[in-house]
Amino acid sequence: MRLAFAFVAALVATPAAAASSYDYDTLGAEFCRLSTAGDLAGLRPLLSRELAAALDAAARSPMLPPPQALFQTYTNAMPVCAARTRNAALVEITRSRAPGAGPAWIEYLVVVPEADGTDRIDDVLFATRRSDTLKARLAAFAAAGH
């Protein structure tokens, strides 16, 4: 009976615990800080193994842009980067100049759980079109580098 009660209690507690675990604002803020600074070494621990491997494959390409431009839609230097969790898999990244001084755009980080219990960035969905993603760009750079 105690085991059944513990199981039911765990089921009731799970939705609240799961809902609060999808707060990736800190992950997004760290991504903003590091990508704006062009700190590729600092970004690597935030990336999934698959995305890090794609980045390594593309690194041989002479066309690969600097990290400040690689992780954003356009190559314009954008000093303001803000992040907010959208749902269990996406973090909204807004890039702009000073508030009210356009241009500005929104990108999305795709967040995935890793086997070690951490959450990592697995891709960036760029603001241009659905098929324009960081992984797609990295694959093109990797193909050009071979």
PDB file of N, CA and C in Angstrom, residues 9-58:
ATOM      1  N   ALA A   9       1.857   9.545  -5.526  1.00  0.00           N
ATOM      2  CA  ALA A   9       2.404  10.845  -5.123  1.00  0.00           C
ATOM      3  C   ALA A   9       3.456  11.323  -6.119  1.00  0.00           C
ATOM      4  N   ALA A  10       4.275  10.405  -6.604  1.00  0.00           N
ATOM      5  CA  ALA A  10       5.298  10.770  -7.593  1.00  0.00           C
ATOM      6  C   ALA A  10       4.650  11.209  -8.903  1.00  0.00           C
ATOM      7  N   LEU A  11       3.586  10.529  -9.311  1.00  0.00           N
ATOM      8  CA  LEU A  11       2.889  10.915 -10.545  1.00  0.00           C
ATOM      9  C   LEU A  11       2.262  12.297 -10.425  1.00  0.00           C
ATOM     10  N   VAL A  12       1.677  12.582  -9.290  1.00  0.00           N
ATOM     11  CA  VAL A  12       1.045  13.877  -9.076  1.00  0.00           C
ATOM     12  C   VAL A  12       2.103  14.978  -9.049  1.00  0.00           C
ATOM     13  N   ALA A  13       3.248  14.710  -8.475  1.00  0.00           N
ATOM     14  CA  ALA A  13       4.311  15.722  -8.358  1.00  0.00           C
ATOM     15  C   ALA A  13       5.054  15.925  -9.666  1.00  0.00           C
ATOM     16  N   THR A  14       5.064  14.959 -10.562  1.00  0.00           N
ATOM     17  CA  THR A  14       5.856  15.033 -11.783  1.00  0.00           C
ATOM     18  C   THR A  14       5.503  16.204 -12.688  1.00  0.00           C
ATOM     19  N   PRO A  15       4.228  16.504 -13.011  1.00  0.00           N
ATOM     20  CA  PRO A  15       3.960  17.620 -13.914  1.00  0.00           C
ATOM     21  C   PRO A  15       4.508  18.956 -13.411  1.00  0.00           C
ATOM     22  N   ALA A  16       4.387  19.233 -12.139  1.00  0.00           N
ATOM     23  CA  ALA A  16       4.901  20.498 -11.611  1.00  0.00           C
ATOM     24  C   ALA A  16       6.416  20.537 -11.705  1.00  0.00           C
ATOM     25  N   ALA A  17       7.056  19.427 -11.392  1.00  0.00           N
ATOM     26  CA  ALA A  17       8.514  19.383 -11.471  1.00  0.00           C
ATOM     27  C   ALA A  17       8.967  19.511 -12.915  1.00  0.00           C
ATOM     28  N   ALA A  18       8.283  18.830 -13.826  1.00  0.00           N
ATOM     29  CA  ALA A  18       8.665  18.894 -15.242  1.00  0.00           C
ATOM     30  C   ALA A  18       8.458  20.290 -15.793  1.00  0.00           C
ATOM     31  N   ALA A  19       7.374  20.934 -15.408  1.00  0.00           N
ATOM     32  CA  ALA A  19       7.102  22.277 -15.934  1.00  0.00           C
ATOM     33  C   ALA A  19       8.175  23.260 -15.508  1.00  0.00           C
ATOM     34  N   SER A  20       8.664  23.144 -14.291  1.00  0.00           N
ATOM     35  CA  SER A  20       9.667  24.088 -13.821  1.00  0.00           C
ATOM     36  C   SER A  20      11.044  23.772 -14.373  1.00  0.00           C
ATOM     37  N   SER A  21      11.279  22.566 -14.916  1.00  0.00           N
ATOM     38  CA  SER A  21      12.596  22.212 -15.425  1.00  0.00           C
ATOM     39  C   SER A  21      12.851  22.783 -16.816  1.00  0.00           C
ATOM     40  N   TYR A  22      11.854  23.356 -17.444  1.00  0.00           N
ATOM     41  CA  TYR A  22      12.030  23.907 -18.785  1.00  0.00           C
ATOM     42  C   TYR A  22      12.257  25.409 -18.738  1.00  0.00           C
ATOM     43  N   ASP A  23      13.159  25.844 -17.896  1.00  0.00           N
ATOM     44  CA  ASP A  23      13.531  27.245 -17.837  1.00  0.00           C
ATOM     45  C   ASP A  23      14.962  27.349 -18.337  1.00  0.00           C
ATOM     46  N   TYR A  24      15.084  27.703 -19.614  1.00  0.00           N
ATOM     47  CA  TYR A  24      16.394  27.760 -20.243  1.00  0.00           C
ATOM     48  C   TYR A  24      16.896  29.188 -20.378  1.00  0.00           C
ATOM     49  N   ASP A  25      16.329  30.128 -19.618  1.00  0.00           N
ATOM     50  CA  ASP A  25      16.759  31.523 -19.705  1.00  0.00           C
ATOM     51  C   ASP A  25      18.255  31.669 -19.415  1.00  0.00           C
ATOM     52  N   THR A  26      18.751  30.923 -18.437  1.00  0.00           N
ATOM     53  CA  THR A  26      20.172  31.008 -18.093  1.00  0.00           C
ATOM     54  C   THR A  26      21.036  30.468 -19.226  1.00  0.00           C
ATOM     55  N   LEU A  27      20.641  29.340 -19.805  1.00  0.00           N
ATOM     56  CA  LEU A  27      21.353  28.783 -20.955  1.00  0.00           C
ATOM     57  C   LEU A  27      21.345  29.782 -22.109  1.00  0.00           C
ATOM     58  N   GLY A  28      20.200  30.383 -22.388  1.00  0.00           N
ATOM     59  CA  GLY A  28      20.096  31.368 -23.456  1.00  0.00           C
ATOM     60  C   GLY A  28      20.927  32.605 -23.191  1.00  0.00           C
ATOM     61  N   ALA A  29      20.923  33.070 -21.943  1.00  0.00           N
ATOM     62  CA  ALA A  29      21.720  34.258 -21.596  1.00  0.00           C
ATOM     63  C   ALA A  29      23.212  33.970 -21.756  1.00  0.00           C
ATOM     64  N   GLU A  30      23.632  32.782 -21.378  1.00  0.00           N
ATOM     65  CA  GLU A  30      25.042  32.413 -21.536  1.00  0.00           C
ATOM     66  C   GLU A  30      25.386  32.305 -23.022  1.00  0.00           C
ATOM     67  N   PHE A  31      24.486  31.728 -23.809  1.00  0.00           N
ATOM     68  CA  PHE A  31      24.693  31.676 -25.261  1.00  0.00           C
ATOM     69  C   PHE A  31      24.835  33.088 -25.821  1.00  0.00           C
ATOM     70  N   CYS A  32      23.957  33.992 -25.416  1.00  0.00           N
ATOM     71  CA  CYS A  32      24.039  35.382 -25.877  1.00  0.00           C
ATOM     72  C   CYS A  32      25.384  35.996 -25.521  1.00  0.00           C
ATOM     73  N   ARG A  33      25.775  35.869 -24.266  1.00  0.00           N
ATOM     74  CA  ARG A  33      27.031  36.469 -23.806  1.00  0.00           C
ATOM     75  C   ARG A  33      28.214  35.947 -24.607  1.00  0.00           C
ATOM     76  N   LEU A  34      28.291  34.641 -24.771  1.00  0.00           N
ATOM     77  CA  LEU A  34      29.441  34.023 -25.434  1.00  0.00           C
ATOM     78  C   LEU A  34      29.431  34.233 -26.947  1.00  0.00           C
ATOM     79  N   SER A  35      28.262  34.127 -27.574  1.00  0.00           N
ATOM     80  CA  SER A  35      28.219  34.305 -29.034  1.00  0.00           C
ATOM     81  C   SER A  35      28.473  35.749 -29.421  1.00  0.00           C
ATOM     82  N   THR A  36      27.971  36.697 -28.653  1.00  0.00           N
ATOM     83  CA  THR A  36      28.220  38.114 -28.931  1.00  0.00           C
ATOM     84  C   THR A  36      29.709  38.427 -28.787  1.00  0.00           C
ATOM     85  N   ALA A  37      30.370  37.784 -27.833  1.00  0.00           N
ATOM     86  CA  ALA A  37      31.806  37.992 -27.614  1.00  0.00           C
ATOM     87  C   ALA A  37      32.661  37.201 -28.604  1.00  0.00           C
ATOM     88  N   GLY A  38      32.034  36.281 -29.334  1.00  0.00           N
ATOM     89  CA  GLY A  38      32.798  35.445 -30.259  1.00  0.00           C
ATOM     90  C   GLY A  38      33.625  34.381 -29.564  1.00  0.00           C
ATOM     91  N   ASP A  39      33.210  33.969 -28.375  1.00  0.00           N
ATOM     92  CA  ASP A  39      33.941  33.001 -27.567  1.00  0.00           C
ATOM     93  C   ASP A  39      33.529  31.577 -27.931  1.00  0.00           C
ATOM     94  N   LEU A  40      34.127  31.053 -28.986  1.00  0.00           N
ATOM     95  CA  LEU A  40      33.789  29.716 -29.455  1.00  0.00           C
ATOM     96  C   LEU A  40      34.154  28.648 -28.430  1.00  0.00           C
ATOM     97  N   ALA A  41      35.292  28.793 -27.777  1.00  0.00           N
ATOM     98  CA  ALA A  41      35.696  27.821 -26.751  1.00  0.00           C
ATOM     99  C   ALA A  41      34.697  27.802 -25.600  1.00  0.00           C
ATOM    100  N   GLY A  42      34.190  28.959 -25.225  1.00  0.00           N
ATOM    101  CA  GLY A  42      33.198  29.030 -24.160  1.00  0.00           C
ATOM    102  C   GLY A  42      31.858  28.446 -24.568  1.00  0.00           C
ATOM    103  N   LEU A  43      31.517  28.552 -25.845  1.00  0.00           N
ATOM    104  CA  LEU A  43      30.248  28.022 -26.353  1.00  0.00           C
ATOM    105  C   LEU A  43      30.233  26.497 -26.421  1.00  0.00           C
ATOM    106  N   ARG A  44      31.369  25.884 -26.670  1.00  0.00           N
ATOM    107  CA  ARG A  44      31.416  24.435 -26.901  1.00  0.00           C
ATOM    108  C   ARG A  44      30.742  23.615 -25.802  1.00  0.00           C
ATOM    109  N   PRO A  45      30.925  23.921 -24.513  1.00  0.00           N
ATOM    110  CA  PRO A  45      30.242  23.117 -23.487  1.00  0.00           C
ATOM    111  C   PRO A  45      28.717  23.255 -23.510  1.00  0.00           C
ATOM    112  N   LEU A  46      28.207  24.277 -24.175  1.00  0.00           N
ATOM    113  CA  LEU A  46      26.758  24.468 -24.262  1.00  0.00           C
ATOM    114  C   LEU A  46      26.142  23.670 -25.408  1.00  0.00           C
ATOM    115  N   LEU A  47      26.977  23.147 -26.310  1.00  0.00           N
ATOM    116  CA  LEU A  47      26.510  22.487 -27.524  1.00  0.00           C
ATOM    117  C   LEU A  47      26.378  20.985 -27.337  1.00  0.00           C
ATOM    118  N   SER A  48      25.401  20.405 -28.033  1.00  0.00           N
ATOM    119  CA  SER A  48      25.255  18.951 -28.030  1.00  0.00           C
ATOM    120  C   SER A  48      26.461  18.335 -28.737  1.00  0.00           C
ATOM    121  N   ARG A  49      26.684  17.062 -28.507  1.00  0.00           N
ATOM    122  CA  ARG A  49      27.795  16.374 -29.176  1.00  0.00           C
ATOM    123  C   ARG A  49      27.636  16.428 -30.688  1.00  0.00           C
ATOM    124  N   GLU A  50      26.418  16.283 -31.164  1.00  0.00           N
ATOM    125  CA  GLU A  50      26.165  16.304 -32.602  1.00  0.00           C
ATOM    126  C   GLU A  50      26.479  17.677 -33.201  1.00  0.00           C
ATOM    127  N   LEU A  51      26.053  18.737 -32.532  1.00  0.00           N
ATOM    128  CA  LEU A  51      26.329  20.080 -33.048  1.00  0.00           C
ATOM    129  C   LEU A  51      27.824  20.391 -32.969  1.00  0.00           C
ATOM    130  N   ALA A  52      28.484  19.969 -31.905  1.00  0.00           N
ATOM    131  CA  ALA A  52      29.930  20.178 -31.793  1.00  0.00           C
ATOM    132  C   ALA A  52      30.673  19.438 -32.906  1.00  0.00           C
ATOM    133  N   ALA A  53      30.227  18.230 -33.243  1.00  0.00           N
ATOM    134  CA  ALA A  53      30.852  17.467 -34.335  1.00  0.00           C
ATOM    135  C   ALA A  53      30.640  18.166 -35.676  1.00  0.00           C
ATOM    136  N   ALA A  54      29.460  18.725 -35.888  1.00  0.00           N
ATOM    137  CA  ALA A  54      29.198  19.466 -37.130  1.00  0.00           C
ATOM    138  C   ALA A  54      30.079  20.709 -37.207  1.00  0.00           C
ATOM    139  N   LEU A  55      30.278  21.350 -36.085  1.00  0.00           N
ATOM    140  CA  LEU A  55      31.153  22.524 -36.029  1.00  0.00           C
ATOM    141  C   LEU A  55      32.598  22.126 -36.339  1.00  0.00           C
ATOM    142  N   ASP A  56      33.047  21.010 -35.792  1.00  0.00           N
ATOM    143  CA  ASP A  56      34.405  20.521 -36.070  1.00  0.00           C
ATOM    144  C   ASP A  56      34.576  20.205 -37.553  1.00  0.00           C
ATOM    145  N   ALA A  57      33.566  19.576 -38.163  1.00  0.00           N
ATOM    146  CA  ALA A  57      33.645  19.232 -39.584  1.00  0.00           C
ATOM    147  C   ALA A  57      33.702  20.487 -40.455  1.00  0.00           C
ATOM    148  N   ALA A  58      33.004  21.531 -40.048  1.00  0.00           N
ATOM    149  CA  ALA A  58      32.968  22.774 -40.828  1.00  0.00           C
ATOM    150  C   ALA A  58      34.189  23.651 -40.596  1.00  0.00           C
TER     151      ALA A  58
END
